[in-house]
Amino acid sequence: MRAHLVRGLGEAVRGLPRPRPGRPGDAGWFGPGSLAWRINAETVLLLGGGRALLMQVAHPLVAAGVADHSDFTREPFERLWRTVDAALTVVFGDSEQAAAAVERVTAIHRGVRGERGGRAYSALEPELLLWVHATLVDSSVAAYERFVGPLRPEELERYYLEMQRMGTAFGIPPELHPPTYRDFRAYLDGAVAALEIGEESRRVARQVLSPPAPLVLLPLGLLSGLLSVGLLPARIRRDLGLRWGPGAARAFEAASAGIRRAVPLLPDRVRRWPHAREAERRIAARPAA
């Protein structure tokens, strides 16, 4: 039993992202004092990742792209950590590292194209890029406020505007970004209301919530699924066919409260991503001659 436990945990953490040292003194695209550094440093935001992915695949063309070009049954943890590492490198890496991470992701997306119901799709289509980016920003805010603490209106505005740079780097035309956080909320609410959630989205969502994993990680998977579904907008949760009732809602509130109490007690090396600590060391170092 102990050997199975060790193997299961080893499989889950084998690809845990580790930052590479960057150019001393190079603050990257955001830098100290930014809300992007403060918010995205929290490891607990990983609990919002499932929510973002479920929102993304609720869009029928995103679901089509995932169904045609992805396989959640193969190396789920390696895929997760590669995605996390790319996002953290864009936020906390030096300027060259951030640009390289964007290019790696974009190169993969260039091959993600196809057709559904007579409509062509491409992972580089600006409207789809905006939807995916919006789900990431909104899920980061939702997870931070649920598990860490509330953000003031001016902080929400600043964080949203900072993260536009990341979206633009991935190919969203600057003029397509809603100009203010209030406009962003209006865009997101309208986009959610207009989603045509079909059976393909529901099938992909079930795969998102039930990736293959060692049995020892089942409790963690159940907790992650509960939090992912609980954080979702009610309309998406309902139309994806995800079960939710008073019992699940009470369990979600209890788990959220427990996490919120635990986060301030975590040591820094657990609470914050190593990319954030490496970025702080990098900017404290003297630039190379």
mmCIF file of C-alpha atoms in Angstrom:
data_model
loop_
_atom_site.group_PDB
_atom_site.id
_atom_site.type_symbol
_atom_site.label_atom_id
_atom_site.label_comp_id
_atom_site.label_asym_id
_atom_site.label_seq_id
_atom_site.Cartn_x
_atom_site.Cartn_y
_atom_site.Cartn_z
ATOM 1 C CA MET A 1 0.000 0.000 0.000
ATOM 2 C CA ARG A 2 2.784 2.413 0.890
ATOM 3 C CA ALA A 3 4.558 1.662 -2.398
ATOM 4 C CA HIS A 4 1.344 2.440 -4.307
ATOM 5 C CA LEU A 5 1.022 5.698 -2.403
ATOM 6 C CA VAL A 6 4.585 6.724 -3.192
ATOM 7 C CA ARG A 7 4.182 5.821 -6.876
ATOM 8 C CA GLY A 8 0.902 7.717 -7.119
ATOM 9 C CA LEU A 9 2.270 10.848 -5.531
ATOM 10 C CA GLY A 10 5.444 10.565 -7.595
ATOM 11 C CA GLU A 11 3.429 10.441 -10.805
ATOM 12 C CA ALA A 12 1.490 13.552 -9.788
ATOM 13 C CA VAL A 13 4.493 15.711 -8.856
ATOM 14 C CA ARG A 14 7.064 14.420 -11.354
ATOM 15 C CA GLY A 15 6.530 17.295 -13.749
ATOM 16 C CA LEU A 16 6.034 20.011 -11.122
ATOM 17 C CA PRO A 17 7.221 23.186 -12.867
ATOM 18 C CA ARG A 18 10.577 24.608 -11.839
ATOM 19 C CA PRO A 19 11.647 28.029 -13.098
ATOM 20 C CA ARG A 20 14.921 28.631 -14.863
ATOM 21 C CA PRO A 21 17.155 31.508 -13.771
ATOM 22 C CA GLY A 22 16.650 34.536 -15.951
ATOM 23 C CA ARG A 23 18.582 37.644 -16.832
ATOM 24 C CA PRO A 24 19.539 39.442 -13.579
ATOM 25 C CA GLY A 25 17.664 42.677 -13.105
ATOM 26 C CA ASP A 26 15.129 41.938 -15.867
ATOM 27 C CA ALA A 27 11.657 42.356 -14.323
ATOM 28 C CA GLY A 28 9.901 40.791 -17.289
ATOM 29 C CA TRP A 29 6.538 41.984 -18.541
ATOM 30 C CA PHE A 30 4.975 42.859 -15.177
ATOM 31 C CA GLY A 31 7.486 43.262 -12.379
ATOM 32 C CA PRO A 32 7.368 43.872 -8.624
ATOM 33 C CA GLY A 33 4.419 45.857 -7.397
ATOM 34 C CA SER A 34 2.150 44.560 -10.146
ATOM 35 C CA LEU A 35 -1.139 42.864 -9.323
ATOM 36 C CA ALA A 36 -0.155 40.188 -11.834
ATOM 37 C CA TRP A 37 2.754 39.179 -9.594
ATOM 38 C CA ARG A 38 0.790 39.417 -6.372
ATOM 39 C CA ILE A 39 -2.272 37.453 -7.505
ATOM 40 C CA ASN A 40 -0.687 34.856 -9.774
ATOM 41 C CA ALA A 41 1.972 33.992 -7.192
ATOM 42 C CA GLU A 42 -0.645 32.132 -5.119
ATOM 43 C CA THR A 43 -0.508 28.364 -5.675
ATOM 44 C CA VAL A 44 -4.134 28.131 -4.560
ATOM 45 C CA LEU A 45 -5.126 29.678 -7.893
ATOM 46 C CA LEU A 46 -4.508 26.214 -9.338
ATOM 47 C CA LEU A 47 -7.898 25.356 -7.846
ATOM 48 C CA GLY A 48 -9.451 27.756 -10.347
ATOM 49 C CA GLY A 49 -7.807 26.026 -13.296
ATOM 50 C CA GLY A 50 -10.531 23.404 -13.628
ATOM 51 C CA ARG A 51 -13.151 26.115 -13.637
ATOM 52 C CA ALA A 52 -11.366 27.983 -16.434
ATOM 53 C CA LEU A 53 -11.077 24.837 -18.540
ATOM 54 C CA LEU A 54 -14.736 23.933 -18.028
ATOM 55 C CA MET A 55 -15.754 27.449 -19.064
ATOM 56 C CA GLN A 56 -13.549 27.229 -22.141
ATOM 57 C CA VAL A 57 -14.976 23.920 -23.366
ATOM 58 C CA ALA A 58 -18.521 25.192 -22.836
ATOM 59 C CA HIS A 59 -17.844 27.102 -26.066
ATOM 60 C CA PRO A 60 -18.675 24.627 -28.850
ATOM 61 C CA LEU A 61 -15.690 25.529 -31.040
ATOM 62 C CA VAL A 62 -13.231 25.271 -28.143
ATOM 63 C CA ALA A 63 -14.767 21.907 -27.277
ATOM 64 C CA ALA A 64 -14.330 20.864 -30.918
ATOM 65 C CA GLY A 65 -10.671 21.854 -30.856
ATOM 66 C CA VAL A 66 -10.075 19.934 -27.638
ATOM 67 C CA ALA A 67 -11.928 16.870 -28.938
ATOM 68 C CA ASP A 68 -10.008 16.884 -32.222
ATOM 69 C CA HIS A 69 -6.530 17.757 -30.978
ATOM 70 C CA SER A 70 -6.232 16.847 -27.281
ATOM 71 C CA ASP A 71 -6.379 13.666 -25.263
ATOM 72 C CA PHE A 72 -6.966 14.069 -21.540
ATOM 73 C CA THR A 73 -6.367 10.357 -21.006
ATOM 74 C CA ARG A 74 -2.658 10.628 -21.874
ATOM 75 C CA GLU A 75 -0.194 12.037 -19.338
ATOM 76 C CA PRO A 76 -2.722 14.285 -17.568
ATOM 77 C CA PHE A 77 -0.282 15.529 -14.933
ATOM 78 C CA GLU A 78 2.496 16.249 -17.425
ATOM 79 C CA ARG A 79 0.011 18.222 -19.540
ATOM 80 C CA LEU A 80 -1.190 20.129 -16.474
ATOM 81 C CA TRP A 81 2.303 21.094 -15.345
ATOM 82 C CA ARG A 82 3.382 22.147 -18.847
ATOM 83 C CA THR A 83 0.381 24.470 -19.032
ATOM 84 C CA VAL A 84 1.027 25.877 -15.563
ATOM 85 C CA ASP A 85 4.720 26.387 -16.313
ATOM 86 C CA ALA A 86 3.959 28.281 -19.529
ATOM 87 C CA ALA A 87 1.527 30.637 -17.780
ATOM 88 C CA LEU A 88 3.877 31.251 -14.839
ATOM 89 C CA THR A 89 6.816 31.867 -17.170
ATOM 90 C CA VAL A 90 4.865 34.525 -19.052
ATOM 91 C CA VAL A 91 3.983 36.289 -15.782
ATOM 92 C CA PHE A 92 7.222 35.840 -13.817
ATOM 93 C CA GLY A 93 9.913 35.091 -16.388
ATOM 94 C CA ASP A 94 12.314 37.671 -17.752
ATOM 95 C CA SER A 95 11.383 39.367 -21.043
ATOM 96 C CA GLU A 96 13.071 36.748 -23.215
ATOM 97 C CA GLN A 97 11.623 33.813 -21.290
ATOM 98 C CA ALA A 98 8.106 35.263 -21.454
ATOM 99 C CA ALA A 99 8.315 35.814 -25.206
ATOM 100 C CA ALA A 100 9.674 32.297 -25.748
ATOM 101 C CA ALA A 101 6.849 30.752 -23.688
ATOM 102 C CA VAL A 102 4.265 32.618 -25.766
ATOM 103 C CA GLU A 103 5.886 31.419 -28.994
ATOM 104 C CA ARG A 104 5.912 27.784 -27.799
ATOM 105 C CA VAL A 105 2.199 27.886 -27.002
ATOM 106 C CA THR A 106 1.359 29.739 -30.218
ATOM 107 C CA ALA A 107 3.297 27.193 -32.279
ATOM 108 C CA ILE A 108 1.118 24.430 -30.831
ATOM 109 C CA HIS A 109 -2.045 26.430 -31.456
ATOM 110 C CA ARG A 110 -1.163 26.978 -35.121
ATOM 111 C CA GLY A 111 -2.001 23.348 -35.784
ATOM 112 C CA VAL A 112 -5.307 23.410 -33.921
ATOM 113 C CA ARG A 113 -7.857 23.949 -36.655
ATOM 114 C CA GLY A 114 -10.832 22.090 -38.029
ATOM 115 C CA GLU A 115 -14.560 22.326 -38.696
ATOM 116 C CA ARG A 116 -17.825 21.782 -36.879
ATOM 117 C CA GLY A 117 -21.279 22.071 -38.326
ATOM 118 C CA GLY A 118 -20.003 23.811 -41.423
ATOM 119 C CA ARG A 119 -18.019 26.388 -39.449
ATOM 120 C CA ALA A 120 -14.241 26.437 -39.513
ATOM 121 C CA TYR A 121 -12.385 26.956 -36.258
ATOM 122 C CA SER A 122 -8.819 27.878 -35.388
ATOM 123 C CA ALA A 123 -7.160 28.183 -31.994
ATOM 124 C CA LEU A 124 -5.704 31.476 -33.249
ATOM 125 C CA GLU A 125 -9.096 33.000 -34.074
ATOM 126 C CA PRO A 126 -9.152 36.325 -32.159
ATOM 127 C CA GLU A 127 -12.658 35.845 -30.746
ATOM 128 C CA LEU A 128 -11.775 32.398 -29.401
ATOM 129 C CA LEU A 129 -8.504 33.721 -27.989
ATOM 130 C CA LEU A 130 -10.445 36.441 -26.191
ATOM 131 C CA TRP A 131 -12.873 33.901 -24.720
ATOM 132 C CA VAL A 132 -10.052 31.669 -23.468
ATOM 133 C CA HIS A 133 -8.145 34.638 -22.031
ATOM 134 C CA ALA A 134 -11.301 35.947 -20.349
ATOM 135 C CA THR A 135 -11.937 32.623 -18.634
ATOM 136 C CA LEU A 136 -8.375 32.579 -17.293
ATOM 137 C CA VAL A 137 -8.533 36.129 -15.931
ATOM 138 C CA ASP A 138 -11.997 35.655 -14.463
ATOM 139 C CA SER A 139 -11.099 32.301 -12.905
ATOM 140 C CA SER A 140 -7.964 33.761 -11.324
ATOM 141 C CA VAL A 141 -10.078 36.499 -9.761
ATOM 142 C CA ALA A 142 -12.764 34.027 -8.668
ATOM 143 C CA ALA A 143 -10.231 31.683 -7.049
ATOM 144 C CA TYR A 144 -8.288 34.498 -5.382
ATOM 145 C CA GLU A 145 -11.375 36.094 -3.882
ATOM 146 C CA ARG A 146 -12.806 32.741 -2.799
ATOM 147 C CA PHE A 147 -9.647 31.251 -1.288
ATOM 148 C CA VAL A 148 -7.376 34.211 -0.422
ATOM 149 C CA GLY A 149 -9.360 37.403 0.087
ATOM 150 C CA PRO A 150 -11.419 40.124 -1.601
ATOM 151 C CA LEU A 151 -10.005 42.553 -4.130
ATOM 152 C CA ARG A 152 -10.958 46.228 -4.144
ATOM 153 C CA PRO A 153 -12.576 47.659 -7.301
ATOM 154 C CA GLU A 154 -9.400 49.551 -8.188
ATOM 155 C CA GLU A 155 -7.368 46.349 -7.781
ATOM 156 C CA LEU A 156 -9.722 44.452 -10.075
ATOM 157 C CA GLU A 157 -9.392 47.210 -12.658
ATOM 158 C CA ARG A 158 -5.614 47.262 -12.424
ATOM 159 C CA TYR A 159 -5.255 43.495 -12.570
ATOM 160 C CA TYR A 160 -7.519 43.291 -15.600
ATOM 161 C CA LEU A 161 -5.593 45.993 -17.445
ATOM 162 C CA GLU A 162 -2.257 44.371 -16.597
ATOM 163 C CA MET A 163 -3.404 40.999 -17.885
ATOM 164 C CA GLN A 164 -4.403 42.537 -21.214
ATOM 165 C CA ARG A 165 -0.701 42.496 -22.061
ATOM 166 C CA MET A 166 -0.666 38.728 -21.719
ATOM 167 C CA GLY A 167 -3.744 38.379 -23.907
ATOM 168 C CA THR A 168 -2.305 40.656 -26.578
ATOM 169 C CA ALA A 169 0.954 38.675 -26.589
ATOM 170 C CA PHE A 170 -1.040 35.525 -27.372
ATOM 171 C CA GLY A 171 -2.671 37.193 -30.375
ATOM 172 C CA ILE A 172 -5.719 39.139 -29.197
ATOM 173 C CA PRO A 173 -5.867 42.435 -31.131
ATOM 174 C CA PRO A 174 -5.594 45.301 -28.606
ATOM 175 C CA GLU A 175 -8.834 46.858 -29.838
ATOM 176 C CA LEU A 176 -10.727 43.625 -29.092
ATOM 177 C CA HIS A 177 -10.085 43.834 -25.350
ATOM 178 C CA PRO A 178 -12.981 45.397 -23.434
ATOM 179 C CA PRO A 179 -11.465 48.711 -22.294
ATOM 180 C CA THR A 180 -12.368 48.542 -18.577
ATOM 181 C CA TYR A 181 -13.053 45.862 -16.004
ATOM 182 C CA ARG A 182 -16.716 46.842 -16.025
ATOM 183 C CA ASP A 183 -16.804 46.342 -19.803
ATOM 184 C CA PHE A 184 -14.996 43.029 -19.334
ATOM 185 C CA ARG A 185 -17.694 41.857 -16.923
ATOM 186 C CA ALA A 186 -20.384 42.862 -19.412
ATOM 187 C CA TYR A 187 -18.575 40.994 -22.205
ATOM 188 C CA LEU A 188 -18.212 37.875 -20.059
ATOM 189 C CA ASP A 189 -21.838 37.902 -18.904
ATOM 190 C CA GLY A 190 -23.027 38.299 -22.499
ATOM 191 C CA ALA A 191 -20.717 35.580 -23.790
ATOM 192 C CA VAL A 192 -21.857 33.126 -21.108
ATOM 193 C CA ALA A 193 -25.519 33.840 -21.859
ATOM 194 C CA ALA A 194 -24.963 33.302 -25.598
ATOM 195 C CA LEU A 195 -23.133 29.953 -25.332
ATOM 196 C CA GLU A 196 -24.695 27.087 -27.278
ATOM 197 C CA ILE A 197 -23.590 24.262 -25.018
ATOM 198 C CA GLY A 198 -23.965 20.932 -26.787
ATOM 199 C CA GLU A 199 -23.240 17.278 -26.195
ATOM 200 C CA GLU A 200 -19.616 17.581 -27.294
ATOM 201 C CA SER A 201 -19.009 20.217 -24.633
ATOM 202 C CA ARG A 202 -20.659 17.985 -22.041
ATOM 203 C CA ARG A 203 -18.535 15.005 -23.063
ATOM 204 C CA VAL A 204 -15.288 16.982 -22.930
ATOM 205 C CA ALA A 205 -16.307 18.464 -19.562
ATOM 206 C CA ARG A 206 -16.713 14.975 -18.133
ATOM 207 C CA GLN A 207 -13.201 14.146 -19.328
ATOM 208 C CA VAL A 208 -11.871 17.314 -17.682
ATOM 209 C CA LEU A 209 -13.430 16.301 -14.380
ATOM 210 C CA SER A 210 -12.357 12.641 -14.548
ATOM 211 C CA PRO A 211 -8.778 12.405 -15.853
ATOM 212 C CA PRO A 212 -7.021 9.089 -15.271
ATOM 213 C CA ALA A 213 -5.139 9.193 -11.974
ATOM 214 C CA PRO A 214 -3.787 6.803 -9.351
ATOM 215 C CA LEU A 215 -6.452 5.617 -6.909
ATOM 216 C CA VAL A 216 -4.563 7.203 -4.016
ATOM 217 C CA LEU A 217 -5.287 10.631 -5.515
ATOM 218 C CA LEU A 218 -9.053 10.038 -5.682
ATOM 219 C CA PRO A 219 -9.881 12.229 -2.634
ATOM 220 C CA LEU A 220 -7.864 15.113 -4.083
ATOM 221 C CA GLY A 221 -9.600 14.646 -7.421
ATOM 222 C CA LEU A 222 -13.024 14.733 -5.795
ATOM 223 C CA LEU A 223 -12.138 17.935 -3.946
ATOM 224 C CA SER A 224 -10.780 19.536 -7.103
ATOM 225 C CA GLY A 225 -13.933 18.594 -8.992
ATOM 226 C CA LEU A 226 -16.159 19.989 -6.257
ATOM 227 C CA LEU A 227 -14.302 23.314 -6.279
ATOM 228 C CA SER A 228 -14.180 23.520 -10.076
ATOM 229 C CA VAL A 229 -17.911 22.938 -10.423
ATOM 230 C CA GLY A 230 -18.786 25.149 -7.457
ATOM 231 C CA LEU A 231 -16.868 28.102 -8.887
ATOM 232 C CA LEU A 232 -18.637 27.898 -12.243
ATOM 233 C CA PRO A 233 -21.314 30.355 -13.348
ATOM 234 C CA ALA A 234 -24.646 28.651 -12.621
ATOM 235 C CA ARG A 235 -25.736 28.688 -16.255
ATOM 236 C CA ILE A 236 -22.623 26.835 -17.465
ATOM 237 C CA ARG A 237 -22.822 24.350 -14.595
ATOM 238 C CA ARG A 238 -26.449 23.568 -15.426
ATOM 239 C CA ASP A 239 -26.076 23.284 -19.202
ATOM 240 C CA LEU A 240 -22.945 21.142 -18.947
ATOM 241 C CA GLY A 241 -25.144 18.720 -17.024
ATOM 242 C CA LEU A 242 -23.034 18.833 -13.871
ATOM 243 C CA ARG A 243 -24.885 17.703 -10.765
ATOM 244 C CA TRP A 244 -25.277 20.320 -8.097
ATOM 245 C CA GLY A 245 -27.613 20.416 -5.129
ATOM 246 C CA PRO A 246 -27.839 21.692 -1.552
ATOM 247 C CA GLY A 247 -25.443 19.028 -0.278
ATOM 248 C CA ALA A 248 -22.806 19.872 -2.848
ATOM 249 C CA ALA A 249 -23.253 23.576 -2.169
ATOM 250 C CA ARG A 250 -22.730 23.061 1.576
ATOM 251 C CA ALA A 251 -19.632 20.923 0.941
ATOM 252 C CA PHE A 252 -18.285 23.607 -1.402
ATOM 253 C CA GLU A 253 -18.755 26.346 1.192
ATOM 254 C CA ALA A 254 -17.149 24.247 3.925
ATOM 255 C CA ALA A 255 -14.156 23.334 1.753
ATOM 256 C CA SER A 256 -13.729 26.942 0.637
ATOM 257 C CA ALA A 257 -13.781 28.203 4.225
ATOM 258 C CA GLY A 258 -11.215 25.602 5.260
ATOM 259 C CA ILE A 259 -8.875 26.533 2.428
ATOM 260 C CA ARG A 260 -9.279 30.242 3.160
ATOM 261 C CA ARG A 261 -8.272 29.659 6.792
ATOM 262 C CA ALA A 262 -5.329 27.453 5.818
ATOM 263 C CA VAL A 263 -3.733 29.684 3.165
ATOM 264 C CA PRO A 264 -2.276 32.307 5.584
ATOM 265 C CA LEU A 265 -0.701 29.496 7.626
ATOM 266 C CA LEU A 266 1.206 27.965 4.717
ATOM 267 C CA PRO A 267 4.978 28.480 4.492
ATOM 268 C CA ASP A 268 6.016 30.710 1.621
ATOM 269 C CA ARG A 269 7.559 27.841 -0.364
ATOM 270 C CA VAL A 270 4.149 26.146 -0.395
ATOM 271 C CA ARG A 271 1.895 29.172 -0.662
ATOM 272 C CA ARG A 272 3.692 30.818 -3.600
ATOM 273 C CA TRP A 273 4.933 29.360 -6.870
ATOM 274 C CA PRO A 274 8.718 28.971 -7.194
ATOM 275 C CA HIS A 275 8.517 31.174 -10.304
ATOM 276 C CA ALA A 276 7.495 34.109 -8.106
ATOM 277 C CA ARG A 277 10.392 33.587 -5.704
ATOM 278 C CA GLU A 278 12.843 33.155 -8.573
ATOM 279 C CA ALA A 279 11.589 36.404 -10.142
ATOM 280 C CA GLU A 280 12.227 38.257 -6.882
ATOM 281 C CA ARG A 281 15.758 36.856 -6.708
ATOM 282 C CA ARG A 282 16.369 37.823 -10.320
ATOM 283 C CA ILE A 283 15.404 41.473 -9.955
ATOM 284 C CA ALA A 284 17.388 41.739 -6.728
ATOM 285 C CA ALA A 285 20.518 40.569 -8.535
ATOM 286 C CA ARG A 286 22.844 43.025 -10.255
ATOM 287 C CA PRO A 287 22.385 43.084 -14.049
ATOM 288 C CA ALA A 288 25.164 41.406 -15.975
ATOM 289 C CA ALA A 289 27.764 43.768 -17.426
#
